[in-house]
Short mmCIF file of C-alpha atoms and ligand atoms in Angstrom, two decimals:
data_model
loop_
_atom_site.label_atom_id
_atom_site.label_comp_id
_atom_site.label_asym_id
_atom_site.label_seq_id
_atom_site.Cartn_x
_atom_site.Cartn_y
_atom_site.Cartn_z
CA MET A 1 20.09 -5.84 -13.54
CA ASN A 2 18.51 -3.43 -15.98
CA ALA A 3 14.97 -2.51 -15.06
CA LYS A 4 12.51 -0.10 -16.59
CA ILE A 5 10.40 1.64 -14.00
CA ALA A 6 7.42 3.84 -14.75
CA VAL A 7 7.25 6.64 -12.19
CA LEU A 8 3.91 8.36 -11.63
CA PRO A 9 4.27 11.04 -8.95
CA GLY A 10 0.64 12.26 -9.23
CA ASP A 11 -0.82 14.99 -7.04
CA GLY A 12 -0.29 16.75 -3.72
CA ILE A 13 2.68 15.36 -1.83
CA GLY A 14 3.11 12.61 -4.46
CA PRO A 15 6.03 14.29 -6.27
CA GLU A 16 7.87 15.06 -3.00
CA VAL A 17 7.70 11.56 -1.58
CA ILE A 18 8.56 10.02 -4.95
CA GLU A 19 11.67 12.20 -5.15
CA GLN A 20 12.92 10.70 -1.88
CA ALA A 21 12.14 7.15 -2.96
CA LEU A 22 14.14 7.76 -6.14
CA LYS A 23 17.14 8.90 -4.07
CA VAL A 24 16.97 5.53 -2.35
CA MET A 25 16.49 3.63 -5.61
CA ASN A 26 19.49 5.41 -7.12
CA ALA A 27 21.58 4.60 -4.07
CA ILE A 28 20.65 0.93 -4.49
CA ALA A 29 21.51 1.10 -8.19
CA ASP A 30 24.92 2.60 -7.33
CA ARG A 31 25.72 0.21 -4.54
CA PHE A 32 24.65 -2.98 -6.32
CA ASN A 33 25.50 -2.00 -9.90
CA HIS A 34 22.02 -1.98 -11.32
CA GLU A 35 20.63 0.26 -13.97
CA PHE A 36 17.13 1.61 -13.37
CA THR A 37 15.61 3.58 -16.21
CA TYR A 38 12.73 5.79 -15.13
CA CYS A 39 9.91 6.86 -17.37
CA PHE A 40 7.85 9.66 -15.80
CA GLY A 41 4.12 9.99 -16.46
CA ASP A 42 1.16 12.06 -15.29
CA VAL A 43 -1.86 10.63 -13.54
CA GLY A 44 -4.76 12.03 -11.51
CA GLY A 45 -5.50 15.73 -11.07
CA ILE A 46 -2.30 16.91 -12.73
CA ALA A 47 -3.09 14.79 -15.79
CA ILE A 48 -6.62 16.27 -15.90
CA ASP A 49 -5.14 19.77 -15.76
CA LYS A 50 -2.72 19.02 -18.58
CA THR A 51 -4.78 16.79 -20.86
CA GLY A 52 -8.35 16.54 -19.55
CA ASN A 53 -7.78 12.82 -18.94
CA PRO A 54 -6.83 11.43 -15.48
CA LEU A 55 -5.05 8.49 -17.16
CA PRO A 56 -3.54 9.57 -20.49
CA GLN A 57 -2.81 6.76 -22.94
CA GLU A 58 0.86 7.72 -22.88
CA THR A 59 1.01 7.06 -19.12
CA LEU A 60 -0.73 3.74 -19.49
CA ASP A 61 1.61 2.72 -22.31
CA SER A 62 4.66 3.54 -20.23
CA CYS A 63 3.27 1.39 -17.38
CA LEU A 64 2.62 -1.48 -19.78
CA ASN A 65 6.19 -1.23 -21.08
CA SER A 66 7.76 -1.25 -17.64
CA ASP A 67 8.95 -3.93 -15.24
CA ALA A 68 7.24 -2.15 -12.38
CA VAL A 69 5.46 1.10 -11.56
CA LEU A 70 6.26 3.43 -8.68
CA PHE A 71 3.22 5.53 -7.86
CA GLY A 72 2.90 8.58 -5.58
CA ALA A 73 -0.63 9.68 -4.79
CA ILE A 74 -3.63 11.19 -6.51
CA GLY A 75 -6.46 13.47 -5.43
CA ASP A 76 -7.27 17.11 -5.29
CA PRO A 77 -9.79 18.71 -2.90
CA LYS A 78 -11.30 20.73 -5.74
CA TYR A 79 -13.09 17.54 -6.85
CA ASP A 80 -14.06 16.15 -3.44
CA ASN A 81 -17.12 18.27 -2.79
CA ASP A 82 -18.37 18.19 -6.34
CA PRO A 83 -20.28 14.91 -6.73
CA LYS A 84 -21.26 16.02 -10.23
CA ALA A 85 -17.68 16.37 -11.52
CA LYS A 86 -17.47 14.34 -14.74
CA VAL A 87 -13.76 13.59 -14.48
CA ARG A 88 -12.07 12.88 -11.17
CA PRO A 89 -8.44 12.11 -10.26
CA GLU A 90 -9.52 8.77 -8.70
CA GLN A 91 -10.60 7.58 -12.15
CA GLY A 92 -6.93 7.65 -13.07
CA LEU A 93 -6.06 5.25 -10.26
CA LEU A 94 -9.06 2.97 -10.72
CA GLY A 95 -8.61 2.98 -14.51
CA MET A 96 -4.95 2.07 -14.12
CA ARG A 97 -5.75 -0.77 -11.70
CA LYS A 98 -8.25 -2.19 -14.18
CA ALA A 99 -6.12 -1.66 -17.29
CA LEU A 100 -3.06 -3.28 -15.70
CA GLY A 101 -5.11 -6.08 -14.15
CA LEU A 102 -3.87 -5.27 -10.63
CA PHE A 103 -5.98 -7.89 -8.89
CA CYS A 104 -4.02 -8.28 -5.67
CA ASN A 105 -3.27 -5.38 -3.36
CA ILE A 106 -0.89 -6.24 -0.54
CA ARG A 107 -0.70 -3.98 2.50
CA PRO A 108 1.73 -5.06 5.22
CA VAL A 109 1.08 -3.62 8.67
CA THR A 110 4.17 -3.66 10.84
CA ILE A 111 4.62 -1.87 14.13
CA PHE A 112 7.90 0.00 14.55
CA LYS A 113 8.92 -0.65 18.11
CA ASN A 114 9.96 2.86 19.08
CA LEU A 115 6.86 4.44 17.50
CA LYS A 116 4.25 2.61 19.55
CA HIS A 117 3.52 5.79 21.49
CA LEU A 118 2.18 7.37 18.27
CA SER A 119 -0.72 4.98 18.09
CA PRO A 120 -3.96 5.98 19.80
CA ILE A 121 -4.25 2.30 20.76
CA LYS A 122 -2.74 1.30 24.15
CA GLU A 123 0.79 0.00 23.68
CA THR A 124 0.04 -3.36 25.31
CA TYR A 125 -2.42 -4.18 22.53
CA LEU A 126 0.26 -3.60 19.91
CA ASP A 127 2.68 -6.29 21.04
CA GLY A 128 3.12 -8.89 18.35
CA VAL A 129 1.21 -7.02 15.66
CA ASP A 130 2.55 -8.09 12.27
CA MET A 131 -0.02 -8.70 9.57
CA VAL A 132 -0.53 -8.30 5.88
CA ILE A 133 -3.79 -7.48 4.16
CA TYR A 134 -4.55 -9.09 0.80
CA ARG A 135 -7.22 -6.91 -0.78
CA GLU A 136 -8.87 -7.87 -4.09
CA LEU A 137 -8.47 -4.75 -6.19
CA ILE A 138 -10.33 -4.90 -9.51
CA GLY A 139 -13.64 -6.51 -8.69
CA GLY A 140 -16.52 -6.19 -6.26
CA ILE A 141 -18.66 -3.14 -5.70
CA TYR A 142 -15.97 -0.80 -7.05
CA PHE A 143 -16.29 -2.17 -10.56
CA GLY A 144 -19.76 -3.79 -10.76
CA PRO A 145 -22.62 -2.21 -12.71
CA LYS A 146 -23.57 1.17 -11.28
CA GLY A 147 -25.89 3.96 -12.24
CA ARG A 148 -28.95 6.06 -11.59
CA SER A 149 -32.60 5.44 -12.34
CA GLU A 150 -34.01 7.37 -15.30
CA ASP A 151 -35.83 9.83 -13.04
CA ASN A 152 -32.65 10.26 -11.01
CA THR A 153 -34.35 9.37 -7.72
CA SER A 154 -32.26 6.29 -6.99
CA ALA A 155 -28.77 4.97 -7.60
CA HIS A 156 -27.11 1.57 -7.44
CA ASP A 157 -23.66 -0.01 -7.16
CA THR A 158 -23.48 -3.74 -7.63
CA CYS A 159 -21.04 -6.13 -5.99
CA VAL A 160 -20.03 -8.92 -8.36
CA TYR A 161 -17.35 -11.59 -7.83
CA SER A 162 -16.49 -14.60 -9.93
CA ILE A 163 -14.81 -17.79 -8.71
CA ASP A 164 -11.78 -16.98 -10.87
CA GLU A 165 -11.36 -13.59 -9.23
CA ILE A 166 -11.53 -15.19 -5.79
CA GLU A 167 -9.16 -18.02 -6.66
CA ARG A 168 -6.28 -16.03 -8.09
CA ILE A 169 -5.88 -13.77 -5.07
CA ALA A 170 -6.60 -16.61 -2.65
CA HIS A 171 -3.62 -18.61 -3.88
CA LEU A 172 -1.29 -15.64 -3.45
CA ALA A 173 -2.63 -15.08 0.07
CA PHE A 174 -2.27 -18.74 1.08
CA GLN A 175 1.25 -18.88 -0.38
CA GLN A 176 2.13 -15.84 1.69
CA ALA A 177 0.62 -17.44 4.80
CA MET A 178 2.88 -20.47 4.20
CA LYS A 179 5.90 -18.16 4.36
CA ARG A 180 4.67 -16.45 7.51
CA ARG A 181 2.88 -17.71 10.63
CA LYS A 182 0.59 -20.01 8.59
CA HIS A 183 -2.60 -18.29 9.59
CA LEU A 184 -5.20 -16.75 7.26
CA THR A 185 -8.40 -14.91 8.04
CA LEU A 186 -11.05 -14.37 5.39
CA VAL A 187 -12.97 -11.19 6.14
CA ASP A 188 -16.43 -11.07 4.59
CA LYS A 189 -20.11 -10.49 5.29
CA ALA A 190 -21.32 -13.99 4.50
CA ASN A 191 -24.27 -13.67 6.87
CA VAL A 192 -25.80 -11.14 4.47
CA LEU A 193 -24.09 -11.01 1.07
CA GLU A 194 -24.23 -13.67 -1.64
CA THR A 195 -20.82 -12.64 -2.98
CA SER A 196 -19.36 -13.23 0.49
CA ARG A 197 -20.93 -16.70 0.55
CA LEU A 198 -19.21 -17.44 -2.76
CA TRP A 199 -15.91 -16.24 -1.26
CA ARG A 200 -16.38 -18.42 1.82
CA GLU A 201 -17.37 -21.51 -0.17
CA HIS A 202 -14.29 -21.31 -2.37
CA ILE A 203 -11.84 -20.28 0.32
CA GLN A 204 -12.98 -23.31 2.31
CA ARG A 205 -12.22 -25.45 -0.75
CA ILE A 206 -8.85 -23.82 -1.51
CA ALA A 207 -7.86 -24.06 2.16
CA THR A 208 -7.78 -27.84 1.82
CA GLU A 209 -4.85 -27.39 -0.61
CA TYR A 210 -2.93 -25.66 2.20
CA PRO A 211 -3.54 -27.99 5.16
CA GLU A 212 -0.74 -26.40 7.19
CA VAL A 213 -2.47 -23.03 7.15
CA GLU A 214 -4.99 -22.42 9.87
CA THR A 215 -7.83 -20.66 8.09
CA ASN A 216 -10.57 -18.81 9.86
CA TYR A 217 -13.50 -16.68 8.84
CA MET A 218 -14.67 -13.40 10.27
CA PHE A 219 -17.52 -11.03 9.46
CA VAL A 220 -16.23 -7.61 8.55
CA ASP A 221 -18.03 -5.80 11.38
CA ASN A 222 -16.43 -8.11 13.91
CA ALA A 223 -13.06 -7.81 12.12
CA ALA A 224 -13.27 -4.01 12.41
CA MET A 225 -13.58 -4.45 16.17
CA GLN A 226 -11.01 -7.25 16.50
CA LEU A 227 -8.43 -5.10 14.68
CA ILE A 228 -8.57 -2.72 17.61
CA VAL A 229 -9.09 -5.05 20.58
CA TYR A 230 -6.76 -7.90 19.53
CA PRO A 231 -4.78 -6.97 16.42
CA ALA A 232 -1.97 -9.46 17.11
CA GLN A 233 -4.30 -12.36 16.22
CA PHE A 234 -4.04 -11.53 12.50
CA ASP A 235 -1.37 -12.85 10.14
CA VAL A 236 -2.67 -12.84 6.54
CA VAL A 237 -6.03 -11.13 6.10
CA LEU A 238 -7.80 -11.89 2.82
CA THR A 239 -10.75 -9.82 1.72
CA GLY A 240 -12.64 -8.14 -1.13
CA ASN A 241 -12.14 -4.70 -2.56
CA MET A 242 -14.38 -2.52 -0.41
CA PHE A 243 -13.80 -4.27 2.93
CA GLY A 244 -10.06 -4.22 2.21
CA ASP A 245 -10.14 -0.50 1.55
CA ILE A 246 -11.80 0.18 4.88
CA ILE A 247 -9.89 -2.20 7.14
CA SER A 248 -6.52 -1.22 5.70
CA ASP A 249 -7.05 2.41 6.65
CA GLU A 250 -8.22 1.23 10.04
CA SER A 251 -5.15 -0.92 10.57
CA SER A 252 -2.84 1.97 9.73
CA VAL A 253 -4.02 3.53 12.99
CA LEU A 254 -2.24 0.74 14.84
CA VAL A 255 1.06 1.86 13.35
CA GLY A 256 0.59 5.48 14.35
CA SER A 257 0.99 7.25 11.04
CA LEU A 258 -0.49 6.73 7.62
CA GLY A 259 2.85 7.97 6.36
CA LEU A 260 4.56 4.68 7.17
CA LEU A 261 2.63 2.08 5.22
CA PRO A 262 3.54 0.85 1.75
CA SER A 263 1.61 -1.32 -0.66
CA ALA A 264 2.14 -3.54 -3.66
CA SER A 265 -0.50 -4.21 -6.29
CA ILE A 266 0.31 -7.34 -8.21
CA GLY A 267 -0.99 -7.40 -11.73
CA GLU A 268 -1.40 -9.53 -14.79
CA LYS A 269 0.62 -7.10 -16.91
CA THR A 270 2.87 -5.26 -14.48
CA SER A 271 2.79 -4.38 -10.79
CA VAL A 272 2.41 -1.07 -9.01
CA PHE A 273 4.01 0.04 -5.76
CA GLU A 274 2.53 2.93 -3.83
CA PRO A 275 2.13 4.33 -0.33
CA ILE A 276 -1.32 3.68 1.13
CA HIS A 277 -1.72 7.35 2.05
CA GLY A 278 -3.40 9.88 -0.18
CA SER A 279 -2.18 13.12 -1.70
CA TYR A 280 -2.36 15.15 1.57
CA PRO A 281 -2.96 18.41 -0.31
CA GLN A 282 -2.59 20.53 2.85
CA GLY A 283 1.00 19.37 3.12
CA ALA A 284 1.93 19.69 -0.55
CA GLY A 285 4.94 21.85 -1.35
CA LYS A 286 5.84 22.31 2.33
CA ASP A 287 8.53 19.62 2.50
CA ILE A 288 6.84 18.04 5.54
CA ALA A 289 5.44 14.80 4.10
CA ASN A 290 6.68 11.48 5.41
CA PRO A 291 8.50 9.69 2.57
CA ILE A 292 8.80 6.37 4.44
CA ALA A 293 5.65 4.75 3.02
CA THR A 294 6.95 5.44 -0.49
CA VAL A 295 10.49 4.36 0.34
CA LEU A 296 9.09 1.10 1.74
CA SER A 297 7.00 0.75 -1.42
CA ALA A 298 10.26 0.98 -3.36
CA SER A 299 11.59 -1.80 -1.12
CA LEU A 300 8.59 -3.96 -2.09
CA LEU A 301 9.28 -3.10 -5.73
CA LEU A 302 12.87 -4.28 -5.43
CA ASP A 303 11.73 -7.51 -3.83
CA HIS A 304 9.24 -8.00 -6.66
CA LEU A 305 12.09 -7.65 -9.17
CA GLY A 306 13.83 -10.47 -7.34
CA LEU A 307 16.29 -8.12 -5.60
CA THR A 308 15.77 -9.51 -2.11
CA GLU A 309 19.01 -8.28 -0.58
CA GLU A 310 18.50 -4.78 -2.00
CA SER A 311 14.95 -4.75 -0.67
CA ASN A 312 16.21 -5.70 2.79
CA VAL A 313 18.89 -3.00 2.69
CA VAL A 314 16.13 -0.41 2.19
CA LYS A 315 13.97 -1.86 4.96
CA ASN A 316 16.92 -1.93 7.26
CA ALA A 317 17.78 1.71 6.46
CA VAL A 318 14.23 2.71 7.39
CA SER A 319 14.46 0.85 10.71
CA ARG A 320 17.79 2.47 11.57
CA PHE A 321 16.41 5.88 10.65
CA LEU A 322 13.36 5.43 12.89
CA GLU A 323 15.35 3.87 15.71
CA ALA A 324 17.56 6.96 15.78
CA GLY A 325 14.46 8.90 16.85
CA ILE A 326 14.43 11.06 13.75
CA GLY A 327 11.35 11.72 11.68
CA THR A 328 9.08 14.03 9.73
CA PRO A 329 6.56 16.09 11.73
CA ASP A 330 3.85 13.39 11.70
CA LEU A 331 6.11 11.27 13.93
CA LYS A 332 5.53 13.33 17.02
CA GLY A 333 8.34 13.26 19.57
CA ALA A 334 11.01 12.52 16.97
CA THR A 335 13.77 14.97 16.17
CA GLU A 336 12.19 16.72 13.27
CA VAL A 337 13.56 16.63 9.74
CA SER A 338 12.00 17.69 6.46
CA CYS A 339 10.83 15.29 3.79
CA SER A 340 13.87 15.99 1.59
CA LYS A 341 16.29 15.69 4.51
CA ALA A 342 14.70 12.37 5.45
CA GLY A 343 15.33 11.28 1.85
CA ASP A 344 18.99 12.35 2.05
CA LEU A 345 19.48 10.46 5.30
CA LEU A 346 17.79 7.32 4.01
CA GLU A 347 19.98 7.49 0.92
CA ALA A 348 23.09 7.71 3.13
CA LEU A 349 21.90 4.79 5.28
CA VAL A 350 21.31 2.68 2.17
CA MET A 351 24.83 3.42 0.95
CA ASP A 352 26.51 2.55 4.25
CA ASP A 353 25.41 -0.30 6.52
CA ASP A 354 27.63 0.98 9.34
CA LEU A 355 26.29 4.50 9.42
CA VAL A 356 24.57 5.29 12.72
CA LEU A 357 22.43 8.41 13.02
CA SER A 358 22.33 10.33 16.25
CA SER A 359 19.23 12.32 17.03
CA GLU A 360 21.09 14.45 19.63
CA LYS A 361 23.50 15.60 16.98
CA PHE A 362 20.57 16.51 14.79
CA ALA A 363 18.85 18.38 17.56
CA THR A 364 21.98 20.45 18.22
CA GLY A 365 22.80 20.87 14.55
CA SER A 366 26.21 19.25 15.01
CA SER A 367 25.65 16.24 12.76
CA THR A 368 28.27 15.94 10.08
CA ILE A 369 26.13 13.67 7.94
CA ILE A 370 24.86 15.63 4.97
C1 IPM B 1 -6.93 3.35 -1.73
C2 IPM B 1 -7.73 4.59 -2.01
C3 IPM B 1 -8.51 4.41 -3.30
C4 IPM B 1 -9.48 3.26 -3.11
C5 IPM B 1 -9.24 5.67 -3.78
C6 IPM B 1 -8.32 6.87 -3.88
C7 IPM B 1 -9.98 5.46 -5.07
O1 IPM B 1 -8.56 4.89 -0.95
O2 IPM B 1 -6.05 3.02 -2.54
O3 IPM B 1 -7.17 2.71 -0.71
O4 IPM B 1 -10.61 3.45 -2.62
O5 IPM B 1 -9.12 2.14 -3.47
MN1 MN B 2 -8.36 3.58 0.76
#
């Protein structure tokens, strides 16, 4: 297959983790005879520094001309404590989501069995946790009318949802539930918000088209608690933009490191694959970032291109890597490797299904692999 992939490394650790994901992509291209053409673009803080615009037209055009987009991270602390900043790196991400019509953000939450000790949640609660969050990404309070009063003494953000916006993500979520454990939970705040009542009304209607799926409904405050006390009850979680943002960060705690979770944002024009973590500016340039979330995002990208076997090879390489007890410093207790070394090892694992890593050999420096 020939595929054109726009690569947007962004800020902070973005370029480092993207570099490792590209090693893995290139290994897949080699092994399965594909040709991936990468088109690099700037987004976020680095794009502001270079052009004044967090999402230059050139970057957007290259995304629109690609089969998929691989995205690193954006954000720079120099903007975080300046609420008056006129341009912000996040505008690059939000602008891209809107311009590409990325309405459906998918965040799988899978527990890696030998990393349970990393989670602050007791291990017994983690048994059976395997869920996927479907977060609406270009509507709701993020994109509704917002502003300040003329005298600047009040401000507003408005949550707006249309039936169309609810329907298109709902069908993707129900279809996913059909392929999984056939269970879907709508997370909303229908006891208070009109938009949530619209969600509930239409999810109840759409649910009748998927009679095999057991659909249930949960207020977001309760869901926030249930995610901690009984996370294994969730299969597909469907929710709006803001609630999805919050509960997906919360659910990453179950896994033990934000550095492990990938995401896919399915769009009308193209789709974007990115780790759920941010730009971790404190770690930038130190070669300590965990590339696994980005490597798994590349695996989702391959699957989206229809390359199911290739996608599984990457997932499998990540499992073998973690099962060997090797990891970047965020995976406490693992034999420590740098971000770039982790990328080299993952590349080697992708190339060779029989390769077994040994953490003892790494610890003693006697490994002959790479
Ligand atoms: C995410 C991030 C973004 C969001 C920020 C960086 C704008 O937190 O992708 O979850 O709020 O959607
Ligand atoms: Mn977030």
